[in-house]
Amino acid sequence: MPNDYVAKCPLAELQSQSAAAGAVATLVPEMVKRVPKLPHAAGGGPETERYRLFESVNGLLSAATSDVPLLLILDDLHWAGRPSLLLLRHIMRGAGHARLMFLGTYRETDLARTHPLAEMLADLRREQGYKRIALRGLDESGVDALVGAWAGHEA
């Protein structure tokens, strides 16, 4: 998605976002192609750089949703590491009035209590707008109905 947005976004709009875009360029290579002279942020420690990156991604998503709403589908979150989940949590908390919705999937069976996603899900329960929907497998009659629908006749 970010590469698509950057590739299709009017150049003037991208250039107006370029103050924060330098950090995003590490994640979105298309940004460097479209705006080759991105400003590099002045130093700071790793925490400062991470915050700058997170805020830059927030800004990019906010700009991307200014004209149209956006649904981000994140599959297999149980494989995500702590840094990616910290970015996701930051975006979710900082989305403000952006017309942005996240749909994340994960396998509960692959999620230990110590997994960073388990911590994040516990934190998100307190957030407004967060909803968890548990999906369960189909029973035998459900599988029969699904296969029959695909086959076009009773299985």
GROMACS .gro file of N, CA and C in nm:
model
  465
    1MET      N    1   0.081  -0.120   0.000
    1MET     CA    2   0.000   0.000   0.000
    1MET      C    3   0.085   0.126   0.000
    2PRO      N    4   0.184   0.143   0.090
    2PRO     CA    5   0.259   0.269   0.090
    2PRO      C    6   0.326   0.296  -0.045
    3ASN      N    7   0.383   0.192  -0.107
    3ASN     CA    8   0.446   0.215  -0.237
    3ASN      C    9   0.343   0.258  -0.340
    4ASP      N   10   0.223   0.200  -0.338
    4ASP     CA   11   0.117   0.239  -0.432
    4ASP      C   12   0.078   0.385  -0.410
    5TYR      N   13   0.059   0.423  -0.285
    5TYR     CA   14   0.021   0.561  -0.255
    5TYR      C   15   0.130   0.657  -0.303
    6VAL      N   16   0.254   0.627  -0.271
    6VAL     CA   17   0.365   0.716  -0.308
    6VAL      C   18   0.378   0.722  -0.460
    7ALA      N   19   0.358   0.611  -0.529
    7ALA     CA   20   0.370   0.609  -0.674
    7ALA      C   21   0.261   0.692  -0.742
    8LYS      N   22   0.141   0.696  -0.684
    8LYS     CA   23   0.027   0.763  -0.747
    8LYS      C   24   0.000   0.903  -0.693
    9CYS      N   25   0.059   0.936  -0.582
    9CYS     CA   26   0.035   1.065  -0.518
    9CYS      C   27   0.095   1.178  -0.603
   10PRO      N   28   0.023   1.290  -0.620
   10PRO     CA   29   0.082   1.402  -0.693
   10PRO      C   30   0.214   1.445  -0.630
   11LEU      N   31   0.311   1.476  -0.715
   11LEU     CA   32   0.446   1.509  -0.668
   11LEU      C   33   0.446   1.626  -0.570
   12ALA      N   34   0.366   1.729  -0.597
   12ALA     CA   35   0.361   1.845  -0.507
   12ALA      C   36   0.316   1.805  -0.368
   13GLU      N   37   0.221   1.712  -0.361
   13GLU     CA   38   0.173   1.665  -0.230
   13GLU      C   39   0.283   1.588  -0.157
   14LEU      N   40   0.354   1.503  -0.230
   14LEU     CA   41   0.465   1.429  -0.168
   14LEU      C   42   0.573   1.524  -0.119
   15GLN      N   43   0.604   1.624  -0.199
   15GLN     CA   44   0.708   1.719  -0.159
   15GLN      C   45   0.666   1.797  -0.036
   16SER      N   46   0.538   1.826  -0.022
   16SER     CA   47   0.491   1.898   0.097
   16SER      C   48   0.503   1.810   0.221
   17GLN      N   49   0.505   1.679   0.204
   17GLN     CA   50   0.521   1.587   0.317
   17GLN      C   51   0.666   1.548   0.338
   18SER      N   52   0.757   1.600   0.259
   18SER     CA   53   0.894   1.551   0.259
   18SER      C   54   0.969   1.578   0.389
   19ALA      N   55   0.922   1.671   0.470
   19ALA     CA   56   0.991   1.694   0.598
   19ALA      C   57   0.989   1.568   0.683
   20ALA      N   58   0.880   1.496   0.679
   20ALA     CA   59   0.869   1.373   0.756
   20ALA      C   60   0.899   1.250   0.671
   21ALA      N   61   0.905   1.267   0.541
   21ALA     CA   62   0.915   1.152   0.451
   21ALA      C   63   1.052   1.087   0.451
   22GLY      N   64   1.156   1.158   0.492
   22GLY     CA   65   1.290   1.100   0.492
   22GLY      C   66   1.296   0.973   0.573
   23ALA      N   67   1.231   0.970   0.686
   23ALA     CA   68   1.230   0.850   0.770
   23ALA      C   69   1.150   0.738   0.705
   24VAL      N   70   1.042   0.773   0.637
   24VAL     CA   71   0.957   0.672   0.573
   24VAL      C   72   1.029   0.606   0.457
   25ALA      N   73   1.123   0.676   0.396
   25ALA     CA   74   1.193   0.622   0.280
   25ALA      C   75   1.265   0.492   0.312
   26THR      N   76   1.300   0.468   0.438
   26THR     CA   77   1.363   0.342   0.474
   26THR      C   78   1.266   0.225   0.458
   27LEU      N   79   1.137   0.252   0.470
   27LEU     CA   80   1.034   0.149   0.455
   27LEU      C   81   0.970   0.150   0.317
   28VAL      N   82   0.971   0.265   0.251
   28VAL     CA   83   0.901   0.282   0.123
   28VAL      C   84   1.002   0.333   0.020
   29PRO      N   85   1.071   0.243  -0.047
   29PRO     CA   86   1.174   0.284  -0.144
   29PRO      C   87   1.122   0.374  -0.256
   30GLU      N   88   0.995   0.362  -0.289
   30GLU     CA   89   0.935   0.444  -0.395
   30GLU      C   90   0.947   0.593  -0.361
   31MET      N   91   0.951   0.626  -0.232
   31MET     CA   92   0.961   0.766  -0.189
   31MET      C   93   1.089   0.830  -0.242
   32VAL      N   94   1.199   0.758  -0.237
   32VAL     CA   95   1.328   0.811  -0.285
   32VAL      C   96   1.325   0.831  -0.436
   33LYS      N   97   1.256   0.741  -0.507
   33LYS     CA   98   1.246   0.756  -0.653
   33LYS      C   99   1.167   0.880  -0.691
   34ARG      N  100   1.058   0.906  -0.618
   34ARG     CA  101   0.972   1.020  -0.651
   34ARG      C  102   1.026   1.151  -0.600
   35VAL      N  103   1.085   1.151  -0.481
   35VAL     CA  104   1.139   1.273  -0.421
   35VAL      C  105   1.284   1.245  -0.385
   36PRO      N  106   1.375   1.258  -0.482
   36PRO     CA  107   1.513   1.215  -0.460
   36PRO      C  108   1.590   1.296  -0.355
   37LYS      N  109   1.555   1.419  -0.332
   37LYS     CA  110   1.632   1.501  -0.237
   37LYS      C  111   1.555   1.517  -0.106
   38LEU      N  112   1.528   1.404  -0.043
   38LEU     CA  113   1.458   1.407   0.085
   38LEU      C  114   1.552   1.459   0.193
   39PRO      N  115   1.500   1.543   0.281
   39PRO     CA  116   1.584   1.588   0.391
   39PRO      C  117   1.611   1.474   0.488
   40HIS      N  118   1.733   1.470   0.538
   40HIS     CA  119   1.767   1.370   0.639
   40HIS      C  120   1.751   1.434   0.775
   41ALA      N  121   1.682   1.365   0.861
   41ALA     CA  122   1.656   1.418   0.995
   41ALA      C  123   1.786   1.426   1.073
   42ALA      N  124   1.796   1.531   1.153
   42ALA     CA  125   1.913   1.547   1.238
   42ALA      C  126   1.915   1.437   1.342
   43GLY      N  127   2.032   1.385   1.371
   43GLY     CA  128   2.060   1.278   1.466
   43GLY      C  129   1.957   1.250   1.574
   44GLY      N  130   2.007   1.205   1.683
   44GLY     CA  131   1.922   1.161   1.793
   44GLY      C  132   1.951   1.015   1.817
   45GLY      N  133   1.912   0.969   1.930
   45GLY     CA  134   1.934   0.829   1.964
   45GLY      C  135   1.835   0.738   1.895
   46PRO      N  136   1.847   0.609   1.920
   46PRO     CA  137   1.757   0.512   1.856
   46PRO      C  138   1.610   0.537   1.889
   47GLU      N  139   1.580   0.579   2.010
   47GLU     CA  140   1.440   0.606   2.047
   47GLU      C  141   1.386   0.724   1.967
   48THR      N  142   1.468   0.827   1.950
   48THR     CA  143   1.427   0.945   1.872
   48THR      C  144   1.404   0.907   1.727
   49GLU      N  145   1.495   0.828   1.672
   49GLU     CA  146   1.480   0.785   1.533
   49GLU      C  147   1.356   0.700   1.515
   50ARG      N  148   1.330   0.611   1.611
   50ARG     CA  149   1.211   0.527   1.602
   50ARG      C  150   1.085   0.612   1.610
   51TYR      N  151   1.081   0.708   1.700
   51TYR     CA  152   0.965   0.796   1.712
   51TYR      C  153   0.945   0.876   1.583
   52ARG      N  154   1.054   0.926   1.527
   52ARG     CA  155   1.047   1.003   1.401
   52ARG      C  156   0.991   0.915   1.289
   53LEU      N  157   1.036   0.790   1.281
   53LEU     CA  158   0.985   0.697   1.181
   53LEU      C  159   0.836   0.671   1.202
   54PHE      N  160   0.797   0.643   1.324
   54PHE     CA  161   0.657   0.615   1.355
   54PHE      C  162   0.568   0.734   1.319
   55GLU      N  163   0.612   0.854   1.353
   55GLU     CA  164   0.534   0.974   1.322
   55GLU      C  165   0.530   0.998   1.171
   56SER      N  166   0.636   0.964   1.101
   56SER     CA  167   0.638   0.980   0.956
   56SER      C  168   0.539   0.885   0.889
   57VAL      N  169   0.532   0.762   0.937
   57VAL     CA  170   0.436   0.667   0.883
   57VAL      C  171   0.294   0.715   0.914
   58ASN      N  172   0.273   0.767   1.035
   58ASN     CA  173   0.143   0.824   1.070
   58ASN      C  174   0.104   0.935   0.973
   59GLY      N  175   0.199   1.023   0.945
   59GLY     CA  176   0.173   1.134   0.853
   59GLY      C  177   0.140   1.086   0.713
   60LEU      N  178   0.212   0.986   0.667
   60LEU     CA  179   0.187   0.932   0.533
   60LEU      C  180   0.049   0.869   0.526
   61LEU      N  181   0.011   0.792   0.627
   61LEU     CA  182  -0.122   0.730   0.628
   61LEU      C  183  -0.232   0.835   0.641
   62SER      N  184  -0.207   0.936   0.719
   62SER     CA  185  -0.305   1.043   0.735
   62SER      C  186  -0.327   1.114   0.601
   63ALA      N  187  -0.219   1.141   0.531
   63ALA     CA  188  -0.230   1.205   0.399
   63ALA      C  189  -0.301   1.112   0.300
   64ALA      N  190  -0.271   0.983   0.307
   64ALA     CA  191  -0.332   0.887   0.214
   64ALA      C  192  -0.482   0.875   0.237
   65THR      N  193  -0.528   0.904   0.358
   65THR     CA  194  -0.671   0.891   0.388
   65THR      C  195  -0.744   1.025   0.384
   66SER      N  196  -0.678   1.129   0.338
   66SER     CA  197  -0.745   1.259   0.336
   66SER      C  198  -0.857   1.264   0.233
   67ASP      N  199  -0.844   1.190   0.123
   67ASP     CA  200  -0.946   1.190   0.019
   67ASP      C  201  -1.037   1.068   0.022
   68VAL      N  202  -0.980   0.954   0.059
   68VAL     CA  203  -1.056   0.830   0.061
   68VAL      C  204  -1.024   0.751   0.187
   69PRO      N  205  -1.122   0.677   0.239
   69PRO     CA  206  -1.093   0.592   0.354
   69PRO      C  207  -1.002   0.476   0.313
   70LEU      N  208  -0.936   0.420   0.410
   70LEU     CA  209  -0.840   0.314   0.382
   70LEU      C  210  -0.859   0.199   0.480
   71LEU      N  211  -0.859   0.077   0.428
   71LEU     CA  212  -0.863  -0.043   0.509
   71LEU      C  213  -0.730  -0.113   0.492
   72LEU      N  214  -0.657  -0.131   0.601
   72LEU     CA  215  -0.531  -0.204   0.598
   72LEU      C  216  -0.555  -0.343   0.655
   73ILE      N  217  -0.528  -0.444   0.575
   73ILE     CA  218  -0.545  -0.581   0.617
   73ILE      C  219  -0.407  -0.638   0.647
   74LEU      N  220  -0.390  -0.680   0.770
   74LEU     CA  221  -0.262  -0.734   0.816
   74LEU      C  222  -0.283  -0.881   0.853
   75ASP      N  223  -0.227  -0.968   0.774
   75ASP     CA  224  -0.247  -1.112   0.792
   75ASP      C  225  -0.129  -1.171   0.869
   76ASP      N  226  -0.156  -1.276   0.945
   76ASP     CA  227  -0.053  -1.351   1.017
   76ASP      C  228   0.026  -1.265   1.116
   77LEU      N  229  -0.045  -1.186   1.193
   77LEU     CA  230   0.022  -1.100   1.292
   77LEU      C  231   0.098  -1.180   1.397
   78HIS      N  232   0.069  -1.307   1.411
   78HIS     CA  233   0.143  -1.390   1.507
   78HIS      C  234   0.289  -1.406   1.464
   79TRP      N  235   0.323  -1.373   1.341
   79TRP     CA  236   0.461  -1.378   1.295
   79TRP      C  237   0.531  -1.243   1.309
   80ALA      N  238   0.459  -1.140   1.345
   80ALA     CA  239   0.519  -1.006   1.355
   80ALA      C  240   0.608  -0.997   1.478
   81GLY      N  241   0.715  -0.923   1.464
   81GLY     CA  242   0.807  -0.901   1.575
   81GLY      C  243   0.769  -0.775   1.653
   82ARG      N  244   0.835  -0.756   1.764
   82ARG     CA  245   0.807  -0.642   1.851
   82ARG      C  246   0.817  -0.507   1.778
   83PRO      N  247   0.921  -0.480   1.699
   83PRO     CA  248   0.929  -0.348   1.633
   83PRO      C  249   0.810  -0.320   1.542
   84SER      N  250   0.767  -0.419   1.465
   84SER     CA  251   0.652  -0.400   1.375
   84SER      C  252   0.525  -0.377   1.455
   85LEU      N  253   0.509  -0.449   1.564
   85LEU     CA  254   0.389  -0.433   1.647
   85LEU      C  255   0.389  -0.299   1.720
   86LEU      N  256   0.507  -0.251   1.759
   86LEU     CA  257   0.514  -0.118   1.821
   86LEU      C  258   0.472  -0.011   1.720
   87LEU      N  259   0.515  -0.025   1.595
   87LEU     CA  260   0.472   0.069   1.491
   87LEU      C  261   0.322   0.062   1.472
   88LEU      N  262   0.268  -0.058   1.464
   88LEU     CA  263   0.123  -0.075   1.446
   88LEU      C  264   0.046  -0.011   1.561
   89ARG      N  265   0.089  -0.035   1.683
   89ARG     CA  266   0.020   0.023   1.799
   89ARG      C  267   0.027   0.175   1.795
   90HIS      N  268   0.142   0.229   1.758
   90HIS     CA  269   0.159   0.374   1.749
   90HIS      C  270   0.063   0.433   1.646
   91ILE      N  271   0.054   0.368   1.531
   91ILE     CA  272  -0.036   0.416   1.425
   91ILE      C  273  -0.181   0.409   1.471
   92MET      N  274  -0.217   0.299   1.534
   92MET     CA  275  -0.355   0.283   1.579
   92MET      C  276  -0.393   0.388   1.682
   93ARG      N  277  -0.301   0.419   1.770
   93ARG     CA  278  -0.330   0.519   1.873
   93ARG      C  279  -0.323   0.661   1.819
   94GLY      N  280  -0.244   0.682   1.716
   94GLY     CA  281  -0.226   0.817   1.665
   94GLY      C  282  -0.307   0.848   1.542
   95ALA      N  283  -0.392   0.756   1.500
   95ALA     CA  284  -0.468   0.776   1.376
   95ALA      C  285  -0.564   0.894   1.386
   96GLY      N  286  -0.608   0.926   1.507
   96GLY     CA  287  -0.695   1.042   1.527
   96GLY      C  288  -0.815   1.040   1.436
   97HIS      N  289  -0.823   1.140   1.350
   97HIS     CA  290  -0.939   1.155   1.262
   97HIS      C  291  -0.915   1.096   1.123
   98ALA      N  292  -0.806   1.023   1.108
   98ALA     CA  293  -0.781   0.960   0.978
   98ALA      C  294  -0.890   0.856   0.952
   99ARG      N  295  -0.929   0.847   0.828
   99ARG     CA  296  -1.032   0.749   0.790
   99ARG      C  297  -0.961   0.618   0.759
  100LEU      N  298  -0.921   0.553   0.866
  100LEU     CA  299  -0.834   0.437   0.857
  100LEU      C  300  -0.888   0.325   0.945
  101MET      N  301  -0.894   0.205   0.889
  101MET     CA  302  -0.940   0.089   0.965
  101MET      C  303  -0.839  -0.023   0.946
  102PHE      N  304  -0.809  -0.092   1.054
  102PHE     CA  305  -0.718  -0.205   1.049
  102PHE      C  306  -0.797  -0.333   1.067
  103LEU      N  307  -0.762  -0.433   0.990
  103LEU     CA  308  -0.815  -0.568   1.008
  103LEU      C  309  -0.694  -0.658   1.019
  104GLY      N  310  -0.675  -0.714   1.136
  104GLY     CA  311  -0.560  -0.800   1.159
  104GLY      C  312  -0.602  -0.942   1.188
  105THR      N  313  -0.528  -1.037   1.135
  105THR     CA  314  -0.556  -1.177   1.162
  105THR      C  315  -0.435  -1.241   1.228
  106TYR      N  316  -0.462  -1.338   1.312
  106TYR     CA  317  -0.355  -1.415   1.375
  106TYR      C  318  -0.411  -1.548   1.421
  107ARG      N  319  -0.323  -1.642   1.440
  107ARG     CA  320  -0.363  -1.774   1.490
  107ARG      C  321  -0.342  -1.777   1.640
  108GLU      N  322  -0.449  -1.795   1.712
  108GLU     CA  323  -0.439  -1.803   1.857
  108GLU      C  324  -0.351  -1.918   1.901
  109THR      N  325  -0.353  -2.026   1.825
  109THR     CA  326  -0.273  -2.143   1.862
  109THR      C  327  -0.123  -2.117   1.850
  110ASP      N  328  -0.084  -2.016   1.774
  110ASP     CA  329   0.057  -1.982   1.757
  110ASP      C  330   0.099  -1.864   1.845
  111LEU      N  331   0.017  -1.831   1.942
  111LEU     CA  332   0.041  -1.711   2.022
  111LEU      C  333   0.063  -1.748   2.169
  112ALA      N  334   0.187  -1.743   2.212
  112ALA     CA  335   0.218  -1.769   2.353
  112ALA      C  336   0.190  -1.643   2.434
  113ARG      N  337   0.175  -1.659   2.563
  113ARG     CA  338   0.150  -1.543   2.651
  113ARG      C  339   0.260  -1.439   2.644
  114THR      N  340   0.381  -1.483   2.617
  114THR     CA  341   0.496  -1.391   2.615
  114THR      C  342   0.517  -1.327   2.478
  115HIS      N  343   0.437  -1.363   2.380
  115HIS     CA  344   0.452  -1.306   2.246
  115HIS      C  345   0.414  -1.158   2.251
  116PRO      N  346   0.489  -1.073   2.180
  116PRO     CA  347   0.457  -0.929   2.179
  116PRO      C  348   0.314  -0.898   2.134
  117LEU      N  349   0.258  -0.980   2.046
  117LEU     CA  350   0.120  -0.957   2.002
  117LEU      C  351   0.022  -0.977   2.116
  118ALA      N  352   0.047  -1.075   2.202
  118ALA     CA  353  -0.040  -1.098   2.317
  118ALA      C  354  -0.042  -0.974   2.407
  119GLU      N  355   0.073  -0.913   2.427
  119GLU     CA  356   0.082  -0.789   2.506
  119GLU      C  357   0.004  -0.677   2.439
  120MET      N  358   0.021  -0.664   2.308
  120MET     CA  359  -0.047  -0.557   2.235
  120MET      C  360  -0.198  -0.575   2.239
  121LEU      N  361  -0.245  -0.697   2.222
  121LEU     CA  362  -0.389  -0.722   2.226
  121LEU      C  363  -0.447  -0.688   2.363
  122ALA      N  364  -0.371  -0.718   2.468
  122ALA     CA  365  -0.416  -0.683   2.603
  122ALA      C  366  -0.427  -0.531   2.617
  123ASP      N  367  -0.330  -0.458   2.563
  123ASP     CA  368  -0.334  -0.311   2.567
  123ASP      C  369  -0.452  -0.257   2.487
  124LEU      N  370  -0.477  -0.316   2.371
  124LEU     CA  371  -0.581  -0.264   2.282
  124LEU      C  372  -0.722  -0.280   2.339
  125ARG      N  373  -0.741  -0.374   2.427
  125ARG     CA  374  -0.875  -0.393   2.485
  125ARG      C  375  -0.926  -0.266   2.550
  126ARG      N  376  -0.835  -0.183   2.596
  126ARG     CA  377  -0.873  -0.058   2.663
  126ARG      C  378  -0.899   0.056   2.565
  127GLU      N  379  -0.866   0.035   2.441
  127GLU     CA  380  -0.880   0.141   2.341
  127GLU      C  381  -1.021   0.145   2.283
  128GLN      N  382  -1.068   0.265   2.256
  128GLN     CA  383  -1.197   0.281   2.191
  128GLN      C  384  -1.183   0.242   2.043
  129GLY      N  385  -1.282   0.176   1.990
  129GLY     CA  386  -1.280   0.140   1.848
  129GLY      C  387  -1.216   0.005   1.821
  130TYR      N  388  -1.165  -0.061   1.923
  130TYR     CA  389  -1.104  -0.192   1.906
  130TYR      C  390  -1.210  -0.299   1.926
  131LYS      N  391  -1.216  -0.394   1.836
  131LYS     CA  392  -1.311  -0.504   1.851
  131LYS      C  393  -1.242  -0.633   1.808
  132ARG      N  394  -1.256  -0.733   1.888
  132ARG     CA  395  -1.197  -0.863   1.858
  132ARG      C  396  -1.310  -0.960   1.821
  133ILE      N  397  -1.292  -1.028   1.710
  133ILE     CA  398  -1.391  -1.125   1.664
  133ILE      C  399  -1.320  -1.259   1.647
  134ALA      N  400  -1.359  -1.356   1.726
  134ALA     CA  401  -1.298  -1.489   1.717
  134ALA      C  402  -1.368  -1.569   1.608
  135LEU      N  403  -1.291  -1.624   1.518
  135LEU     CA  404  -1.344  -1.708   1.412
  135LEU      C  405  -1.309  -1.853   1.444
  136ARG      N  406  -1.403  -1.937   1.434
  136ARG     CA  407  -1.382  -2.079   1.463
  136ARG      C  408  -1.394  -2.158   1.333
  137GLY      N  409  -1.346  -2.279   1.335
  137GLY     CA  410  -1.354  -2.366   1.219
  137GLY      C  411  -1.496  -2.413   1.192
  138LEU      N  412  -1.516  -2.466   1.075
  138LEU     CA  413  -1.647  -2.518   1.036
  138LEU      C  414  -1.668  -2.658   1.093
  139ASP      N  415  -1.792  -2.689   1.127
  139ASP     CA  416  -1.824  -2.826   1.165
  139ASP      C  417  -1.845  -2.907   1.036
  140GLU      N  418  -1.877  -3.036   1.050
  140GLU     CA  419  -1.889  -3.124   0.934
  140GLU      C  420  -1.996  -3.076   0.835
  141SER      N  421  -2.110  -3.032   0.886
  141SER     CA  422  -2.216  -2.986   0.795
  141SER      C  423  -2.176  -2.855   0.727
  142GLY      N  424  -2.101  -2.773   0.796
  142GLY     CA  425  -2.053  -2.650   0.735
  142GLY      C  426  -1.954  -2.677   0.624
  143VAL      N  427  -1.865  -2.775   0.643
  143VAL     CA  428  -1.770  -2.813   0.538
  143VAL      C  429  -1.846  -2.870   0.418
  144ASP      N  430  -1.946  -2.956   0.445
  144ASP     CA  431  -2.027  -3.010   0.335
  144ASP      C  432  -2.094  -2.899   0.255
  145ALA      N  433  -2.150  -2.802   0.323
  145ALA     CA  434  -2.218  -2.691   0.255
  145ALA      C  435  -2.120  -2.609   0.173
  146LEU      N  436  -2.002  -2.584   0.227
  146LEU     CA  437  -1.901  -2.505   0.156
  146LEU      C  438  -1.852  -2.578   0.031
  147VAL      N  439  -1.818  -2.707   0.046
  147VAL     CA  440  -1.772  -2.785  -0.070
  147VAL      C  441  -1.882  -2.796  -0.174
  148GLY      N  442  -2.007  -2.815  -0.129
  148GLY     CA  443  -2.118  -2.821  -0.223
  148GLY      C  444  -2.136  -2.691  -0.298
  149ALA      N  445  -2.122  -2.580  -0.230
  149ALA     CA  446  -2.134  -2.449  -0.296
  149ALA      C  447  -2.023  -2.431  -0.400
  150TRP      N  448  -1.902  -2.472  -0.368
  150TRP     CA  449  -1.791  -2.459  -0.462
  150TRP      C  450  -1.809  -2.552  -0.582
  151ALA      N  451  -1.857  -2.674  -0.555
  151ALA     CA  452  -1.869  -2.774  -0.662
  151ALA      C  453  -1.993  -2.749  -0.750
  152GLY      N  454  -2.090  -2.679  -0.695
  152GLY     CA  455  -2.211  -2.653  -0.770
  152GLY      C  456  -2.314  -2.765  -0.756
  153HIS      N  457  -2.284  -2.863  -0.671
  153HIS     CA  458  -2.377  -2.973  -0.642
  153HIS      C  459  -2.343  -3.029  -0.505
  154GLU      N  460  -2.433  -3.111  -0.453
  154GLU     CA  461  -2.412  -3.167  -0.320
  154GLU      C  462  -2.287  -3.257  -0.322
  155ALA      N  463  -2.203  -3.241  -0.223
  155ALA     CA  464  -2.079  -3.319  -0.220
  155ALA      C  465  -2.103  -3.455  -0.155
   0.00000   0.00000   0.00000
